[in-house]
Short mmCIF file of C-alpha atoms (C1' of nucleotides) in Angstrom, two decimals:
data_model
loop_
_atom_site.label_atom_id
_atom_site.label_comp_id
_atom_site.label_asym_id
_atom_site.label_seq_id
_atom_site.Cartn_x
_atom_site.Cartn_y
_atom_site.Cartn_z
CA UNK A 77 -20.92 -3.49 3.92
CA UNK A 78 -21.77 -5.01 7.28
CA UNK A 79 -24.42 -7.59 7.89
CA UNK A 80 -26.35 -5.28 10.22
CA UNK A 81 -29.47 -3.78 8.82
CA UNK A 82 -30.21 -1.34 11.65
CA UNK A 83 -28.04 1.50 12.85
CA UNK A 84 -24.48 0.24 13.03
CA UNK A 85 -22.67 0.18 16.34
CA UNK A 86 -19.71 2.45 17.01
CA UNK A 87 -17.25 -0.34 16.37
CA UNK A 88 -18.77 -0.92 12.95
CA UNK A 89 -18.78 2.75 12.11
CA UNK A 90 -15.12 2.95 13.00
CA UNK A 91 -14.27 -0.17 11.02
CA UNK A 92 -16.12 1.12 7.97
CA UNK A 93 -14.40 4.48 8.10
CA UNK A 94 -11.02 2.87 8.67
CA UNK A 95 -11.51 0.47 5.78
CA UNK A 96 -12.37 3.23 3.39
CA UNK A 97 -9.41 5.37 4.39
CA UNK A 98 -6.94 2.49 4.53
CA UNK A 99 -8.01 1.55 1.04
CA UNK A 100 -7.56 5.08 -0.25
CA UNK A 101 -4.25 6.12 1.30
CA UNK A 102 -2.82 2.90 2.66
CA UNK A 103 -2.62 1.79 6.26
CA UNK A 104 0.45 3.84 7.13
CA UNK A 105 -0.94 6.87 5.38
CA UNK A 106 -3.94 7.17 7.68
CA UNK A 107 -3.79 8.68 11.14
CA UNK A 108 -5.84 7.83 14.19
CA UNK A 109 -7.19 11.36 14.18
CA UNK A 110 -8.39 11.01 10.59
CA UNK A 111 -10.42 7.94 11.43
CA UNK A 112 -11.80 9.57 14.54
CA UNK A 113 -12.84 12.67 12.67
CA UNK A 114 -14.60 10.53 10.09
CA UNK A 115 -16.97 9.10 12.69
CA UNK A 116 -17.41 12.35 14.59
CA UNK A 117 -15.18 11.70 17.57
CA UNK A 118 -11.74 13.07 17.99
CA UNK A 119 -8.60 10.96 18.06
CA UNK A 120 -7.92 8.70 21.00
CA UNK A 121 -11.58 7.92 21.59
CA UNK A 122 -11.04 4.97 19.30
CA UNK A 123 -9.04 3.25 22.00
CA UNK A 124 -12.29 2.70 23.89
CA UNK A 125 -13.23 0.29 21.12
CA UNK A 126 -9.96 -1.11 19.81
CA UNK A 127 -6.74 -2.04 21.50
CA UNK A 128 -4.63 -0.49 18.75
CA UNK A 129 -4.61 0.70 15.18
CA UNK A 130 -3.16 -2.65 14.19
CA UNK A 131 -6.15 -4.32 15.82
CA UNK A 132 -8.48 -2.49 13.45
CA UNK A 133 -6.55 -3.69 10.45
CA UNK A 134 -6.43 -7.19 11.89
CA UNK A 135 -10.17 -7.34 12.40
CA UNK A 136 -10.80 -6.03 8.91
CA UNK A 137 -8.43 -8.42 7.20
CA UNK A 138 -9.41 -11.52 9.11
CA UNK A 139 -13.03 -10.63 8.49
CA UNK A 140 -12.51 -10.29 4.77
CA UNK A 141 -10.53 -13.47 4.31
CA UNK A 142 -12.92 -15.47 6.45
CA UNK A 143 -15.95 -14.18 4.61
CA UNK A 144 -14.34 -14.98 1.27
CA UNK A 145 -13.43 -18.48 2.38
CA UNK A 146 -16.76 -19.36 3.92
CA UNK A 147 -18.74 -17.90 1.05
CA UNK A 148 -16.64 -19.85 -1.41
CA UNK A 149 -17.14 -23.11 0.47
CA UNK A 150 -20.86 -22.51 0.65
CA UNK A 151 -21.14 -22.03 -3.07
CA UNK A 152 -19.15 -25.15 -3.81
CA UNK A 153 -21.18 -27.13 -1.28
CA UNK A 154 -24.46 -25.99 -2.79
CA UNK A 155 -23.44 -27.00 -6.30
CA UNK A 156 -24.48 -30.30 -7.76
CA UNK A 157 -21.73 -30.65 -10.35
CA UNK A 158 -18.21 -29.26 -10.91
CA UNK A 159 -19.23 -26.82 -13.59
CA UNK A 160 -21.88 -25.36 -11.36
CA UNK A 161 -19.40 -25.10 -8.50
CA UNK A 162 -17.05 -23.09 -10.68
CA UNK A 163 -19.85 -20.79 -11.75
CA UNK A 164 -20.84 -20.34 -8.13
CA UNK A 165 -17.32 -19.37 -7.17
CA UNK A 166 -17.00 -16.84 -9.94
CA UNK A 167 -20.36 -15.31 -9.14
CA UNK A 168 -19.52 -15.20 -5.46
CA UNK A 169 -16.18 -13.46 -5.91
CA UNK A 170 -17.61 -10.99 -8.42
CA UNK A 171 -20.45 -10.08 -6.09
CA UNK A 172 -18.14 -9.67 -3.14
CA UNK A 173 -15.70 -7.49 -5.05
CA UNK A 174 -18.43 -5.28 -6.47
CA UNK A 175 -20.10 -4.85 -3.13
CA UNK A 176 -16.88 -4.24 -1.14
CA UNK A 177 -14.37 -2.47 -3.32
CA UNK A 178 -12.45 -0.94 -0.45
CA UNK A 179 -12.22 -4.25 1.37
CA UNK A 180 -10.80 -5.83 -1.77
CA UNK A 181 -8.24 -3.07 -2.10
CA UNK A 182 -7.24 -3.50 1.51
CA UNK A 183 -6.98 -7.21 1.17
CA UNK A 184 -4.61 -6.90 -1.75
CA UNK A 185 -2.56 -4.04 -0.46
CA UNK A 186 -2.18 -3.79 3.28
CA UNK A 187 -1.68 -7.35 4.43
CA UNK A 188 2.02 -6.72 4.89
CA UNK A 189 1.30 -3.92 7.33
CA UNK A 190 -0.24 -6.45 9.67
CA UNK A 191 1.98 -7.66 12.56
CA UNK A 192 2.93 -11.27 12.60
CA UNK A 193 0.44 -13.30 14.61
CA UNK A 194 -2.60 -12.11 12.68
CA UNK A 195 -0.87 -11.95 9.36
CA UNK A 196 -0.26 -15.66 9.51
CA UNK A 197 -3.90 -16.31 10.27
CA UNK A 198 -5.03 -14.24 7.30
CA UNK A 199 -2.53 -15.95 5.02
CA UNK A 200 -3.95 -19.29 6.09
CA UNK A 201 -7.46 -18.26 5.12
CA UNK A 202 -6.25 -16.90 1.82
CA UNK A 203 -4.40 -20.10 1.08
CA UNK A 204 -7.46 -22.16 1.89
CA UNK A 205 -9.58 -19.99 -0.36
CA UNK A 206 -7.16 -20.49 -3.20
CA UNK A 207 -7.29 -24.23 -2.59
CA UNK A 208 -11.08 -24.18 -2.85
CA UNK A 209 -10.67 -22.64 -6.27
CA UNK A 210 -7.90 -25.01 -7.29
CA UNK A 211 -10.01 -28.03 -6.40
CA UNK A 212 -13.02 -26.68 -8.23
CA UNK A 213 -10.91 -25.86 -11.27
CA UNK A 214 -9.28 -29.27 -11.38
CA UNK A 215 -12.59 -31.03 -10.98
CA UNK A 216 -14.27 -29.02 -13.70
CA UNK A 217 -11.29 -29.22 -16.07
CA UNK A 218 -9.35 -32.41 -15.41
CA UNK A 219 -6.74 -31.42 -18.00
CA UNK A 220 -5.50 -28.66 -15.68
CA UNK A 221 -2.47 -29.40 -13.53
CA UNK A 222 -2.75 -28.13 -9.95
CA UNK A 223 0.12 -25.67 -10.35
CA UNK A 224 -1.45 -24.21 -13.45
CA UNK A 225 -4.82 -24.13 -11.74
CA UNK A 226 -3.29 -22.16 -8.89
CA UNK A 227 -1.83 -19.57 -11.24
CA UNK A 228 -5.15 -19.48 -13.06
CA UNK A 229 -6.99 -18.79 -9.83
CA UNK A 230 -4.66 -15.92 -8.98
CA UNK A 231 -5.13 -14.46 -12.43
CA UNK A 232 -8.90 -14.65 -12.13
CA UNK A 233 -8.72 -12.94 -8.75
CA UNK A 234 -6.68 -10.18 -10.32
CA UNK A 235 -9.19 -9.83 -13.11
CA UNK A 236 -12.17 -9.59 -10.79
CA UNK A 237 -10.38 -7.46 -8.22
CA UNK A 238 -9.75 -4.83 -10.86
CA UNK A 239 -13.18 -3.48 -9.99
CA UNK A 240 -12.00 -0.68 -7.70
CA UNK A 241 -9.85 0.71 -10.52
CA UNK A 242 -12.53 0.88 -13.16
CA UNK A 243 -16.14 1.15 -11.98
CA UNK A 244 -17.35 3.11 -14.99
CA UNK A 245 -20.20 0.78 -15.77
CA UNK A 246 -23.15 0.32 -13.48
CA UNK A 247 -23.10 -2.62 -11.12
CA UNK A 248 -25.21 -4.98 -13.17
CA UNK A 249 -23.24 -4.54 -16.38
CA UNK A 250 -19.99 -4.74 -14.50
CA UNK A 251 -20.97 -7.99 -12.82
CA UNK A 252 -21.89 -9.56 -16.10
CA UNK A 253 -18.77 -8.34 -17.84
CA UNK A 254 -16.48 -9.67 -15.14
CA UNK A 255 -18.38 -12.92 -15.01
CA UNK A 256 -18.01 -13.50 -18.73
CA UNK A 257 -14.39 -12.43 -18.83
CA UNK A 258 -13.53 -14.69 -15.93
CA UNK A 259 -15.05 -17.70 -17.65
CA UNK A 260 -13.38 -16.75 -20.90
CA UNK A 261 -10.04 -16.57 -19.15
CA UNK A 262 -10.58 -19.90 -17.42
CA UNK A 263 -11.61 -21.57 -20.66
CA UNK A 264 -8.39 -20.37 -22.26
CA UNK A 265 -6.11 -21.57 -19.44
CA UNK B 121 15.37 -4.07 -14.35
CA UNK B 122 17.36 -1.15 -15.69
CA UNK B 123 18.49 -0.74 -19.25
CA UNK B 124 22.14 -0.68 -18.23
CA UNK B 125 24.12 -3.78 -18.97
CA UNK B 126 27.32 -2.86 -17.13
CA UNK B 127 27.70 -2.10 -13.45
CA UNK B 128 24.80 0.09 -12.40
CA UNK B 129 25.45 3.54 -11.04
CA UNK B 130 24.71 4.41 -7.43
CA UNK B 131 21.46 6.08 -8.34
CA UNK B 132 20.30 2.92 -10.07
CA UNK B 133 21.36 0.71 -7.18
CA UNK B 134 19.38 2.92 -4.83
CA UNK B 135 16.35 2.95 -7.08
CA UNK B 136 16.40 -0.82 -7.45
CA UNK B 137 16.68 -1.38 -3.71
CA UNK B 138 13.98 1.18 -3.02
CA UNK B 139 11.64 -0.37 -5.58
CA UNK B 140 12.00 -3.81 -4.10
CA UNK B 141 11.40 -2.63 -0.55
CA UNK B 142 8.56 -0.28 -1.46
CA UNK B 143 6.89 -3.18 -3.23
CA UNK B 144 7.29 -5.48 -0.24
CA UNK B 145 6.32 -3.24 2.66
CA UNK B 146 4.76 -0.22 1.03
CA UNK B 147 6.24 3.24 0.66
CA UNK B 148 5.45 4.39 4.17
CA UNK B 149 6.68 1.16 5.63
CA UNK B 150 10.24 1.63 4.40
CA UNK B 151 12.76 3.88 6.09
CA UNK B 152 15.60 5.80 4.58
CA UNK B 153 18.02 3.79 6.66
CA UNK B 154 16.64 0.53 5.31
CA UNK B 155 17.29 1.60 1.74
CA UNK B 156 20.73 2.87 2.63
CA UNK B 157 21.68 -0.37 4.34
CA UNK B 158 20.51 -2.32 1.30
CA UNK B 159 23.09 -0.62 -0.92
CA UNK B 160 25.86 -0.60 1.66
CA UNK B 161 25.70 3.02 2.77
CA UNK B 162 24.12 4.25 5.90
CA UNK B 163 21.10 6.50 5.97
CA UNK B 164 21.39 10.10 4.87
CA UNK B 165 23.96 9.32 2.20
CA UNK B 166 21.03 8.91 -0.15
CA UNK B 167 20.50 12.66 -0.10
CA UNK B 168 23.64 13.02 -2.20
CA UNK B 169 21.68 11.36 -5.00
CA UNK B 170 18.05 12.28 -4.41
CA UNK B 171 16.38 15.40 -3.14
CA UNK B 172 13.97 13.43 -0.97
CA UNK B 173 12.38 10.06 -0.38
CA UNK B 174 9.39 11.25 -2.37
CA UNK B 175 11.71 11.97 -5.27
CA UNK B 176 12.74 8.31 -5.38
CA UNK B 177 9.14 7.21 -5.58
CA UNK B 178 8.42 9.85 -8.19
CA UNK B 179 11.28 8.75 -10.40
CA UNK B 180 10.24 5.12 -10.10
CA UNK B 181 6.58 5.72 -10.85
CA UNK B 182 7.07 8.14 -13.72
CA UNK B 183 9.62 5.73 -15.16
CA UNK B 184 7.22 2.82 -14.98
CA UNK B 185 4.24 4.58 -16.46
CA UNK B 186 6.31 6.14 -19.24
CA UNK B 187 7.87 2.83 -20.15
CA UNK B 188 4.48 1.16 -20.24
CA UNK B 189 3.01 3.88 -22.40
CA UNK B 190 5.85 4.09 -24.88
CA UNK B 191 6.19 0.33 -25.16
CA UNK B 192 2.48 0.03 -25.80
CA UNK B 193 2.53 2.69 -28.50
CA UNK B 194 5.50 1.03 -30.15
CA UNK B 195 3.72 -2.30 -30.35
CA UNK B 196 0.60 -0.74 -31.79
CA UNK B 197 2.64 1.27 -34.28
CA UNK B 198 4.53 -1.80 -35.43
CA UNK B 199 1.35 -3.78 -36.03
CA UNK B 200 -0.15 -4.03 -39.48
CA UNK B 201 -3.71 -4.82 -38.46
CA UNK B 202 -5.92 -4.37 -35.37
CA UNK B 203 -5.74 -8.00 -34.28
CA UNK B 204 -1.97 -7.90 -34.40
CA UNK B 205 -1.94 -4.66 -32.43
CA UNK B 206 -3.99 -6.27 -29.69
CA UNK B 207 -1.69 -9.26 -29.55
CA UNK B 208 1.29 -6.96 -29.37
CA UNK B 209 -0.21 -5.09 -26.44
CA UNK B 210 -0.97 -8.25 -24.53
CA UNK B 211 2.47 -9.67 -25.15
CA UNK B 212 4.08 -6.38 -24.15
CA UNK B 213 2.23 -6.05 -20.87
CA UNK B 214 2.80 -9.70 -19.96
CA UNK B 215 6.52 -9.40 -20.63
CA UNK B 216 6.78 -6.21 -18.62
CA UNK B 217 4.89 -7.63 -15.67
CA UNK B 218 6.89 -10.83 -15.63
CA UNK B 219 10.18 -9.01 -15.87
CA UNK B 220 9.36 -6.31 -13.30
CA UNK B 221 7.09 -7.73 -10.65
CA UNK B 222 8.08 -5.23 -7.99
CA UNK B 223 7.57 -2.30 -10.34
CA UNK B 224 4.09 -3.59 -11.12
CA UNK B 225 3.27 -3.91 -7.45
CA UNK B 226 4.50 -0.38 -6.82
CA UNK B 227 2.57 0.98 -9.72
CA UNK B 228 -0.66 -0.51 -8.40
CA UNK B 229 -0.13 0.23 -4.75
CA UNK B 230 1.89 3.31 -3.94
CA UNK B 231 0.70 5.91 -6.40
CA UNK B 232 -1.35 7.59 -3.70
CA UNK B 233 1.76 8.10 -1.60
CA UNK B 234 3.13 10.40 -4.27
CA UNK B 235 2.74 14.15 -3.65
CA UNK B 236 0.59 16.07 -6.02
CA UNK B 237 2.66 17.47 -8.87
CA UNK B 238 4.14 14.14 -9.87
CA UNK B 239 1.05 12.12 -9.12
CA UNK B 240 -0.83 14.05 -11.73
CA UNK B 241 1.88 13.38 -14.29
CA UNK B 242 1.80 9.66 -13.58
CA UNK B 243 -1.97 9.56 -13.76
CA UNK B 244 -1.78 11.22 -17.17
CA UNK B 245 0.54 8.52 -18.48
CA UNK B 246 -1.65 5.81 -17.04
CA UNK B 247 -4.71 7.32 -18.62
CA UNK B 248 -2.98 7.53 -21.98
CA UNK B 249 -1.90 3.92 -21.70
CA UNK B 250 -5.45 2.86 -21.01
CA UNK B 251 -6.57 4.85 -24.05
CA UNK B 252 -4.06 3.02 -26.22
CA UNK B 253 -5.69 -0.20 -25.12
CA UNK B 254 -9.21 1.12 -25.55
CA UNK B 255 -8.49 2.20 -29.12
CA UNK B 256 -6.90 -1.10 -29.97
CA UNK B 257 -9.78 -3.00 -28.43
CA UNK B 258 -12.44 -0.99 -30.25
CA UNK B 259 -10.62 -1.33 -33.54
CA UNK B 260 -10.18 -5.07 -33.20
CA UNK B 261 -13.71 -5.65 -31.89
CA UNK B 262 -16.03 -2.96 -33.25
CA UNK B 263 -18.93 -4.36 -31.26
CA UNK B 264 -17.29 -3.12 -28.04
CA UNK B 265 -18.46 0.19 -26.64
CA UNK B 266 -15.67 2.45 -25.37
CA UNK B 267 -16.87 2.30 -21.78
CA UNK B 268 -16.97 -1.47 -21.85
CA UNK B 269 -13.59 -1.53 -23.55
CA UNK B 270 -12.17 0.58 -20.74
CA UNK B 271 -13.45 -1.77 -18.08
CA UNK B 272 -12.16 -4.67 -20.14
CA UNK B 273 -8.72 -3.13 -20.29
CA UNK B 274 -8.63 -2.65 -16.52
CA UNK B 275 -9.70 -6.24 -16.00
CA UNK B 276 -6.97 -7.51 -18.31
CA UNK B 277 -4.41 -5.41 -16.45
CA UNK B 278 -5.58 -6.96 -13.22
CA UNK B 279 -5.32 -10.41 -14.71
CA UNK B 280 -1.79 -9.89 -15.97
CA UNK B 281 -0.64 -7.95 -12.93
CA UNK B 282 -1.50 -10.89 -10.72
CA UNK B 283 1.96 -12.22 -11.55
CA UNK B 284 3.65 -10.99 -8.35
CA UNK B 285 1.10 -12.94 -6.29
CA UNK B 286 1.48 -16.28 -8.00
CA UNK B 287 4.77 -16.98 -9.78
CA UNK B 288 4.69 -20.72 -9.22
CA UNK B 289 5.27 -21.60 -12.84
CA UNK B 290 8.47 -20.79 -14.66
CA UNK B 291 8.59 -17.65 -16.72
CA UNK B 292 7.87 -19.22 -20.09
CA UNK B 293 4.83 -21.16 -18.95
CA UNK B 294 3.57 -18.19 -17.01
CA UNK B 295 3.87 -15.89 -20.01
CA UNK B 296 1.94 -18.29 -22.18
CA UNK B 297 -0.75 -18.89 -19.59
CA UNK B 298 -1.34 -15.19 -19.02
CA UNK B 299 -1.28 -14.53 -22.73
CA UNK B 300 -3.96 -17.14 -23.41
CA UNK B 301 -6.09 -16.15 -20.46
CA UNK B 302 -5.95 -12.50 -21.45
CA UNK B 303 -7.15 -13.28 -24.95
CA UNK B 304 -9.80 -15.59 -23.60
CA UNK B 305 -11.04 -12.85 -21.31
CA UNK B 306 -11.06 -10.31 -24.12
CA UNK B 307 -12.93 -12.66 -26.42
CA UNK B 308 -15.60 -13.08 -23.77
CA UNK B 309 -16.05 -9.36 -23.10
"C1'" DT C 37 -29.24 9.64 45.75
"C1'" DT C 38 -25.25 7.43 44.87
"C1'" DC C 39 -22.15 4.95 42.47
"C1'" DC C 40 -20.10 3.07 38.50
"C1'" DG C 41 -19.13 1.45 33.77
"C1'" DG C 42 -19.07 3.16 29.30
"C1'" DT C 43 -17.59 6.79 26.37
"C1'" DG C 44 -15.87 11.05 25.48
"C1'" DT C 45 -12.34 15.04 26.03
"C1'" DT C 46 -7.57 17.41 26.04
"C1'" DA C 47 -2.76 17.39 27.17
"C1'" DG C 48 1.34 15.01 27.28
"C1'" DT C 49 4.82 11.21 26.31
"C1'" DC C 50 7.75 8.59 23.61
"C1'" DA C 51 9.46 6.57 19.45
"C1'" DT C 52 10.18 6.92 14.75
"C1'" DC C 53 11.63 9.05 10.73
"C1'" DG C 54 12.72 12.40 7.16
"C1'" DT C 55 15.87 15.85 6.72
"C1'" DT C 56 19.81 19.00 7.65
"C1'" DA C 57 24.40 20.31 9.60
"C1'" DA C 58 29.11 19.82 10.26
"C1'" DC C 59 32.81 17.35 9.30
"C1'" DT C 60 36.00 13.75 6.80
"C1'" DT C 61 38.10 11.52 3.00
"C1'" DA C 62 39.48 10.40 -1.79
"C1'" DG C 63 40.17 11.68 -6.31
"C1'" DT C 64 41.07 15.26 -10.08
"C1'" DC C 65 43.04 18.94 -12.23
"C1'" DA C 66 45.44 23.64 -12.62
"C1'" DT D 290 51.08 20.89 -3.99
"C1'" DG D 291 46.85 22.58 -3.17
"C1'" DA D 292 42.06 23.65 -4.00
"C1'" DC D 293 37.69 22.00 -5.42
"C1'" DT D 294 34.11 18.47 -5.84
"C1'" DA D 295 31.78 14.13 -5.06
"C1'" DA D 296 30.28 11.08 -1.74
"C1'" DG D 297 30.43 9.39 2.71
"C1'" DT D 298 30.06 9.69 8.03
"C1'" DT D 299 27.64 10.73 12.68
"C1'" DA D 300 24.89 13.79 15.47
"C1'" DA D 301 21.15 16.59 15.97
"C1'" DC D 302 16.56 18.76 14.83
"C1'" DG D 303 11.67 18.93 14.05
"C1'" DA D 304 7.42 16.91 12.87
"C1'" DT D 305 4.44 13.42 13.00
"C1'" DG D 306 1.84 10.04 15.03
"C1'" DA D 307 0.50 6.13 18.05
"C1'" DC D 308 -0.66 5.64 22.49
"C1'" DT D 309 -1.45 6.90 27.68
"C1'" DA D 310 -3.01 9.77 31.62
"C1'" DA D 311 -6.15 12.44 33.92
"C1'" DC D 312 -10.28 14.17 34.02
"C1'" DA D 313 -15.61 15.02 32.64
"C1'" DC D 314 -20.14 13.44 31.63
"C1'" DC D 315 -24.13 10.51 31.54
"C1'" DG D 316 -27.39 6.72 32.09
"C1'" DG D 317 -28.92 3.07 34.68
"C1'" DA D 318 -28.96 -0.05 38.58
"C1'" DA D 319 -28.65 -0.58 43.87
#
DNA sequence: TTCCGGTGTTAGTCATCGTTAACTTAGTCA
DNA sequence: TGACTAAGTTAACGATGACTAACACCGGAA
């Protein structure tokens, strides 16, 4: 979940608990006291670590979209040809979604609960991430028009992001299934 | 949206407005007054038509899941061979998603805001709908194991349900793109 | 030892929101 | 005409929930 290997700090504990609950019940469905109870402190103690409940959501969402974007750029940068770049992107998104199902749910569902300044920032990252995909798609399949490539990217996201709703198979099988399906879908676009 | 051709009744106006707003801001993010204002009445007038705010969500969600299920069964019943059944299902889901983007969003996002008795009912319908797909998938592709077929179905739903997030292309192109991608994804499963 | 910043606690405030109450108005039918 | 019903209105109630205030504790530096 987090990049820390050792015992997570309070902030991280709180963020993890908040993410899980936000993903399950939705941002507005979770109370401050719920989150507090989840980490063993009661209620308003969270305000020692975050300015507001919105700030927790903001940190989560900006974190997710930034990680997605940077990871995507890395994969494309490390690839030596367009086809490999596309495979890297698919693998990257699949891994991320499988490893962070609640973050993915959050990212899809609760962006509109975020107040304006941060929401814009997250939208920017999302847009950039989509553009990374669109460029990779167009390079790997020159027959694709950019508009179609954009719709294709969204559809592939939807396909991969379905993970939190299924999760019957074990992680390895699931990763391979989603990988294959994503490439099948792209090939058919 | 609704099956009525003529002027919609008040109930239907309210439901339509509620669906749109629920889909945009989430169930908990919408107030009774907002919905009232959207249909030209102010606030508590809605209680002449619905027992509660929850009841609106319940009617919307049960309606969606029932329509999906029955439509799916119809398509399968009208098909003369497994391959045709699968095509019918894909076409049906794509059409539904394109025609009712806010209902799709709702269906994915706000089920957990529904209090228990109705939520169970909706979950039942959803489960049955998935089973319709699983059966069709296994019949058309006997190599597929049921568990894999289930994950495949969820992934295809995710792919098709991405419509509300893209919608750059016009409806015809979008329908064809999603249709092809869905079959490509299934073929690769 | 003393002081202080970090981290809790509980109690209280204030706004929001779903819901109900009490009342009005328009249309329908005996 | 006059009563009943359907469908509105505004005002108030009660609960919930985010946030603040006031206070307690504790560990480490001066």
